[in-house]
Amino acid sequence: QVQLVESGGGLGQAGGSLGLSCAASGRAVSSYAMAWFRQAPGKEREFVAAINWNGRSRNYADSVKGRFTIARDNAKNTVYLQMNSLKPQDTAVYYCAAHYSGTYYLAESYDYWGQGTQVTVSS
């Protein structure tokens, strides 16, 4: 079983930065692809970024490309999301996900999820 715990959410200002962490536990977690999704009120959960097991392949949603960076430290079993140039439309609950089969940018492809952390960006 894999457990994911997000941290680092909070209140940010437009144009500012916030960083999220996702601590993973469970066997083989360092061999899993990991991703961040987000869900705003009244909207579906959407893909933000994904990273493969060794960090050499990263993919981003067009809406965050150039502003957000996903990274991982397998020695710490932790995945990070650095969010720069924040916009009010980045406000959402951010979820960490692990181990997908199928399409990496679809939420239903992932087997494990964290509980989510709120990010609110003020204008």
Coordinates of N, CA and C in Angstrom, one line a residue:
Q1 N 0.9 -1.2 0.0 CA 0.0 0.0 0.0 C 0.9 1.2 0.0
V2 N 0.4 2.3 -0.7 CA 1.2 3.5 -0.8 C 0.4 4.6 -0.1
Q3 N 1.0 5.4 0.7 CA 0.4 6.6 1.3 C 1.1 7.8 0.8
L4 N 0.3 8.8 0.5 CA 0.8 10.1 0.1 C 0.3 11.2 1.0
V5 N 1.2 12.1 1.4 CA 0.8 13.2 2.3 C 1.3 14.5 1.7
E6 N 0.4 15.4 1.3 CA 0.8 16.7 0.8 C 1.0 17.7 1.9
S7 N 1.8 18.6 1.7 CA 2.0 19.8 2.6 C 2.5 21.0 1.8
G8 N 2.4 22.1 2.5 CA 3.0 23.3 1.9 C 2.0 24.3 1.2
G9 N 0.7 23.9 1.2 CA -0.3 24.8 0.6 C -0.5 26.0 1.5
G10 N -1.3 26.9 1.1 CA -1.6 28.1 1.9 C -2.0 29.2 1.0
L11 N -1.8 30.4 1.5 CA -2.2 31.6 0.8 C -1.1 32.3 0.1
G12 N -1.2 32.6 -1.1 CA -0.2 33.3 -1.9 C -0.8 34.5 -2.6
Q13 N 0.1 35.3 -3.1 CA -0.3 36.5 -3.8 C 0.0 36.3 -5.3
A14 N -0.8 37.0 -6.1 CA -0.6 36.9 -7.5 C 0.8 37.4 -7.8
G15 N 1.5 36.6 -8.7 CA 2.9 37.0 -9.0 C 3.9 36.4 -8.0
G16 N 3.4 35.8 -7.0 CA 4.3 35.2 -6.0 C 4.6 33.8 -6.2
S17 N 5.1 33.1 -5.2 CA 5.5 31.7 -5.3 C 5.0 30.9 -4.0
L18 N 4.8 29.7 -4.3 CA 4.5 28.7 -3.2 C 5.1 27.4 -3.6
G19 N 5.5 26.6 -2.6 CA 6.0 25.2 -2.9 C 5.2 24.2 -2.2
L20 N 4.9 23.1 -2.9 CA 4.2 21.9 -2.3 C 5.2 20.7 -2.2
S21 N 4.9 19.9 -1.2 CA 5.6 18.7 -1.1 C 4.7 17.5 -0.9
C22 N 5.1 16.4 -1.4 CA 4.3 15.1 -1.3 C 5.2 14.0 -0.8
A23 N 5.0 13.6 0.5 CA 5.8 12.6 1.1 C 5.1 11.3 0.8
A24 N 5.8 10.3 0.3 CA 5.3 9.0 -0.1 C 5.8 7.9 0.8
S25 N 5.0 7.0 1.1 CA 5.5 5.8 1.9 C 4.9 4.6 1.3
G26 N 5.6 3.5 1.4 CA 5.2 2.2 0.8 C 6.3 1.6 -0.1
R27 N 6.2 0.3 -0.3 CA 7.2 -0.3 -1.1 C 7.2 0.1 -2.5
A28 N 8.4 0.2 -3.1 CA 8.5 0.5 -4.5 C 8.1 1.9 -5.0
V29 N 7.8 2.7 -4.0 CA 7.2 4.0 -4.4 C 8.2 4.8 -5.3
S30 N 9.5 4.6 -5.0 CA 10.5 5.4 -5.8 C 10.6 4.9 -7.2
S31 N 9.9 3.8 -7.6 CA 9.9 3.3 -9.0 C 8.6 3.8 -9.7
Y32 N 7.7 4.5 -9.0 CA 6.5 5.0 -9.6 C 6.6 6.4 -10.2
A33 N 5.9 6.5 -11.3 CA 5.6 7.9 -11.8 C 4.7 8.6 -10.8
M34 N 4.9 9.9 -10.7 CA 4.1 10.7 -9.7 C 3.6 11.9 -10.5
A35 N 2.5 12.5 -9.9 CA 1.9 13.6 -10.6 C 1.2 14.5 -9.6
W36 N 0.9 15.7 -10.0 CA 0.1 16.7 -9.3 C -1.1 17.0 -10.1
F37 N -2.3 17.0 -9.5 CA -3.5 17.4 -10.0 C -4.1 18.5 -9.2
R38 N -5.1 19.2 -9.7 CA -5.7 20.2 -8.8 C -7.2 20.2 -9.2
Q39 N -8.0 20.7 -8.2 CA -9.4 20.8 -8.4 C -10.0 22.0 -7.7
A40 N -10.5 22.9 -8.6 CA -11.1 24.1 -8.1 C -12.6 23.9 -7.8
P41 N -13.2 24.7 -7.0 CA -14.6 24.5 -6.7 C -15.5 24.4 -7.9
G42 N -16.3 23.4 -8.0 CA -17.3 23.3 -9.1 C -16.6 22.8 -10.4
K43 N -15.4 22.4 -10.3 CA -14.7 22.0 -11.6 C -14.1 20.6 -11.4
E44 N -13.8 19.9 -12.5 CA -13.3 18.6 -12.4 C -11.8 18.7 -12.1
R45 N -11.3 17.6 -11.5 CA -9.9 17.5 -11.2 C -9.1 17.5 -12.5
E46 N -8.0 18.4 -12.5 CA -7.3 18.5 -13.7 C -5.8 18.3 -13.5
F47 N -5.2 17.8 -14.6 CA -3.7 17.5 -14.5 C -2.9 18.8 -14.4
V48 N -1.9 18.7 -13.6 CA -0.9 19.9 -13.5 C 0.4 19.5 -14.0
A49 N 1.0 18.4 -13.5 CA 2.4 18.1 -13.8 C 2.6 16.6 -13.5
A50 N 3.5 16.0 -14.2 CA 3.9 14.6 -13.9 C 5.4 14.4 -14.1
I51 N 5.9 13.4 -13.4 CA 7.3 13.1 -13.5 C 7.5 11.6 -13.4
N52 N 8.5 11.1 -14.2 CA 8.7 9.7 -14.2 C 9.5 9.3 -13.0
W53 N 9.8 8.0 -13.0 CA 10.4 7.5 -11.7 C 11.8 8.1 -11.4
N54 N 12.6 8.4 -12.5 CA 13.9 8.9 -12.2 C 14.1 10.4 -12.4
G55 N 12.9 11.0 -12.7 CA 13.0 12.5 -12.8 C 13.4 13.0 -14.2
R56 N 13.7 12.1 -15.1 CA 14.2 12.6 -16.4 C 13.2 13.0 -17.4
S57 N 11.9 12.6 -17.1 CA 10.8 13.0 -18.0 C 9.8 13.7 -17.2
R58 N 9.4 14.9 -17.6 CA 8.5 15.7 -16.9 C 7.5 16.3 -18.0
N59 N 6.3 16.4 -17.5 CA 5.2 16.9 -18.4 C 4.4 17.9 -17.6
Y60 N 3.9 18.9 -18.3 CA 3.1 20.0 -17.7 C 1.9 20.3 -18.4
A61 N 0.8 20.7 -17.7 CA -0.3 21.3 -18.4 C 0.1 22.6 -19.0
D62 N -0.6 22.9 -20.1 CA -0.2 24.2 -20.8 C -0.4 25.4 -19.9
S63 N -1.4 25.3 -19.0 CA -1.7 26.4 -18.1 C -0.7 26.7 -17.1
V64 N 0.2 25.8 -16.8 CA 1.3 26.0 -15.8 C 2.7 26.0 -16.4
K65 N 2.8 25.6 -17.6 CA 4.1 25.5 -18.3 C 4.9 26.8 -18.2
G66 N 6.1 26.7 -17.8 CA 7.0 27.8 -17.6 C 6.8 28.5 -16.3
R67 N 5.8 28.2 -15.5 CA 5.6 28.7 -14.2 C 5.8 27.7 -13.0
F68 N 5.4 26.5 -13.3 CA 5.5 25.4 -12.3 C 6.6 24.5 -12.6
T69 N 7.3 23.9 -11.6 CA 8.3 22.9 -11.8 C 8.0 21.7 -10.9
I70 N 8.0 20.5 -11.4 CA 7.9 19.3 -10.6 C 9.2 18.7 -10.5
A71 N 9.5 18.1 -9.3 CA 10.8 17.5 -9.1 C 10.6 16.4 -8.1
R72 N 11.6 15.5 -7.9 CA 11.5 14.4 -6.9 C 12.8 14.1 -6.4
D73 N 12.8 13.6 -5.1 CA 14.0 13.2 -4.5 C 13.7 11.8 -4.0
N74 N 14.2 10.8 -4.7 CA 13.8 9.4 -4.4 C 14.5 8.9 -3.0
A75 N 15.5 9.6 -2.7 CA 16.2 9.2 -1.4 C 15.2 9.6 -0.2
K76 N 14.4 10.6 -0.4 CA 13.5 11.1 0.6 C 12.0 10.6 0.3
N77 N 11.8 9.9 -0.8 CA 10.5 9.5 -1.3 C 9.5 10.7 -1.3
T78 N 10.0 11.8 -1.9 CA 9.2 13.1 -1.9 C 9.2 13.7 -3.3
V79 N 8.0 14.2 -3.6 CA 7.8 14.9 -4.9 C 7.5 16.3 -4.5
Y80 N 8.0 17.2 -5.3 CA 7.8 18.6 -5.1 C 7.1 19.3 -6.2
L81 N 6.4 20.4 -5.9 CA 5.8 21.3 -7.0 C 6.1 22.7 -6.6
Q82 N 7.0 23.3 -7.3 CA 7.4 24.7 -7.1 C 6.5 25.6 -8.1
M83 N 5.7 26.5 -7.5 CA 4.8 27.3 -8.2 C 5.2 28.7 -8.2
N84 N 5.6 29.2 -9.3 CA 6.0 30.6 -9.4 C 5.0 31.4 -10.3
S85 N 5.1 32.7 -10.2 CA 4.2 33.6 -11.0 C 2.8 33.2 -10.9
L86 N 2.4 33.0 -9.6 CA 1.0 32.5 -9.3 C -0.1 33.5 -9.9
K87 N -1.2 32.8 -10.2 CA -2.3 33.6 -10.7 C -3.5 33.2 -9.9
P88 N -4.5 34.1 -9.7 CA -5.7 33.7 -9.0 C -6.4 32.4 -9.5
Q89 N -6.3 32.1 -10.8 CA -6.9 30.9 -11.3 C -6.1 29.7 -10.9
D90 N -5.0 29.8 -10.2 CA -4.3 28.6 -9.7 C -4.9 28.2 -8.4
T91 N -5.9 28.9 -7.9 CA -6.5 28.6 -6.6 C -7.3 27.2 -6.8
A92 N -6.9 26.3 -5.9 CA -7.5 24.9 -6.0 C -7.0 24.1 -4.9
V93 N -7.6 22.9 -4.7 CA -7.0 21.9 -3.9 C -6.0 21.1 -4.7
Y94 N -4.8 21.0 -4.3 CA -3.8 20.3 -5.1 C -3.6 18.9 -4.5
Y95 N -3.6 17.9 -5.4 CA -3.5 16.5 -5.0 C -2.2 15.9 -5.6
C96 N -1.6 15.1 -4.8 CA -0.5 14.3 -5.3 C -1.0 12.9 -5.7
A97 N -0.5 12.3 -6.8 CA -0.9 11.0 -7.2 C 0.3 10.2 -7.6
A98 N 0.1 8.9 -7.5 CA 1.2 8.0 -7.8 C 0.7 6.7 -8.6
H99 N 1.7 6.2 -9.4 CA 1.5 5.0 -10.1 C 0.3 5.0 -11.1
Y100 N 0.5 5.3 -12.3 CA -0.5 5.3 -13.3 C -0.4 4.2 -14.3
S101 N -1.5 3.8 -14.9 CA -1.5 2.9 -16.0 C -2.5 3.4 -17.0
G102 N -1.9 3.7 -18.2 CA -2.8 4.3 -19.2 C -2.2 5.7 -19.6
T103 N -3.0 6.7 -19.4 CA -2.6 8.1 -19.8 C -2.2 8.9 -18.6
Y104 N -1.0 9.5 -18.6 CA -0.5 10.1 -17.4 C -1.3 11.4 -17.0
Y105 N -2.0 12.0 -17.9 CA -2.7 13.3 -17.6 C -4.2 13.0 -17.2
L106 N -4.6 11.8 -17.1 CA -5.9 11.5 -16.7 C -6.0 11.0 -15.3
A107 N -6.8 11.6 -14.5 CA -6.9 11.3 -13.1 C -7.2 9.8 -12.8
E108 N -8.1 9.3 -13.6 CA -8.5 7.9 -13.4 C -7.4 6.9 -13.7
S109 N -6.3 7.3 -14.2 CA -5.2 6.4 -14.5 C -4.4 6.1 -13.3
Y110 N -4.5 6.9 -12.2 CA -3.7 6.8 -11.0 C -4.3 5.9 -9.9
D111 N -3.5 5.2 -9.2 CA -3.9 4.2 -8.2 C -3.9 4.8 -6.8
Y112 N -3.0 5.8 -6.6 CA -2.9 6.3 -5.2 C -3.0 7.8 -5.2
W113 N -3.7 8.3 -4.1 CA -3.9 9.7 -4.0 C -3.6 10.2 -2.6
G114 N -3.2 11.4 -2.5 CA -3.1 12.1 -1.2 C -4.4 12.7 -0.8
Q115 N -4.5 13.4 0.3 CA -5.7 14.0 0.8 C -5.9 15.4 0.2
G116 N -4.9 16.0 -0.3 CA -5.0 17.3 -0.9 C -4.6 18.4 0.0
T117 N -4.1 19.5 -0.6 CA -3.7 20.7 0.2 C -4.3 21.9 -0.5
Q118 N -4.8 22.8 0.2 CA -5.5 24.0 -0.4 C -4.4 25.0 -0.8
V119 N -4.5 25.6 -2.0 CA -3.7 26.7 -2.4 C -4.7 27.8 -2.8
T120 N -4.5 29.0 -2.2 CA -5.4 30.1 -2.5 C -4.5 31.3 -2.9
V121 N -4.8 31.8 -4.1 CA -4.0 32.9 -4.6 C -4.9 34.2 -4.7
S122 N -4.4 35.2 -4.0 CA -5.2 36.4 -4.0 C -4.6 37.4 -5.1
S123 N -5.5 38.2 -5.6 CA -5.1 39.1 -6.6 C -4.6 40.5 -6.1

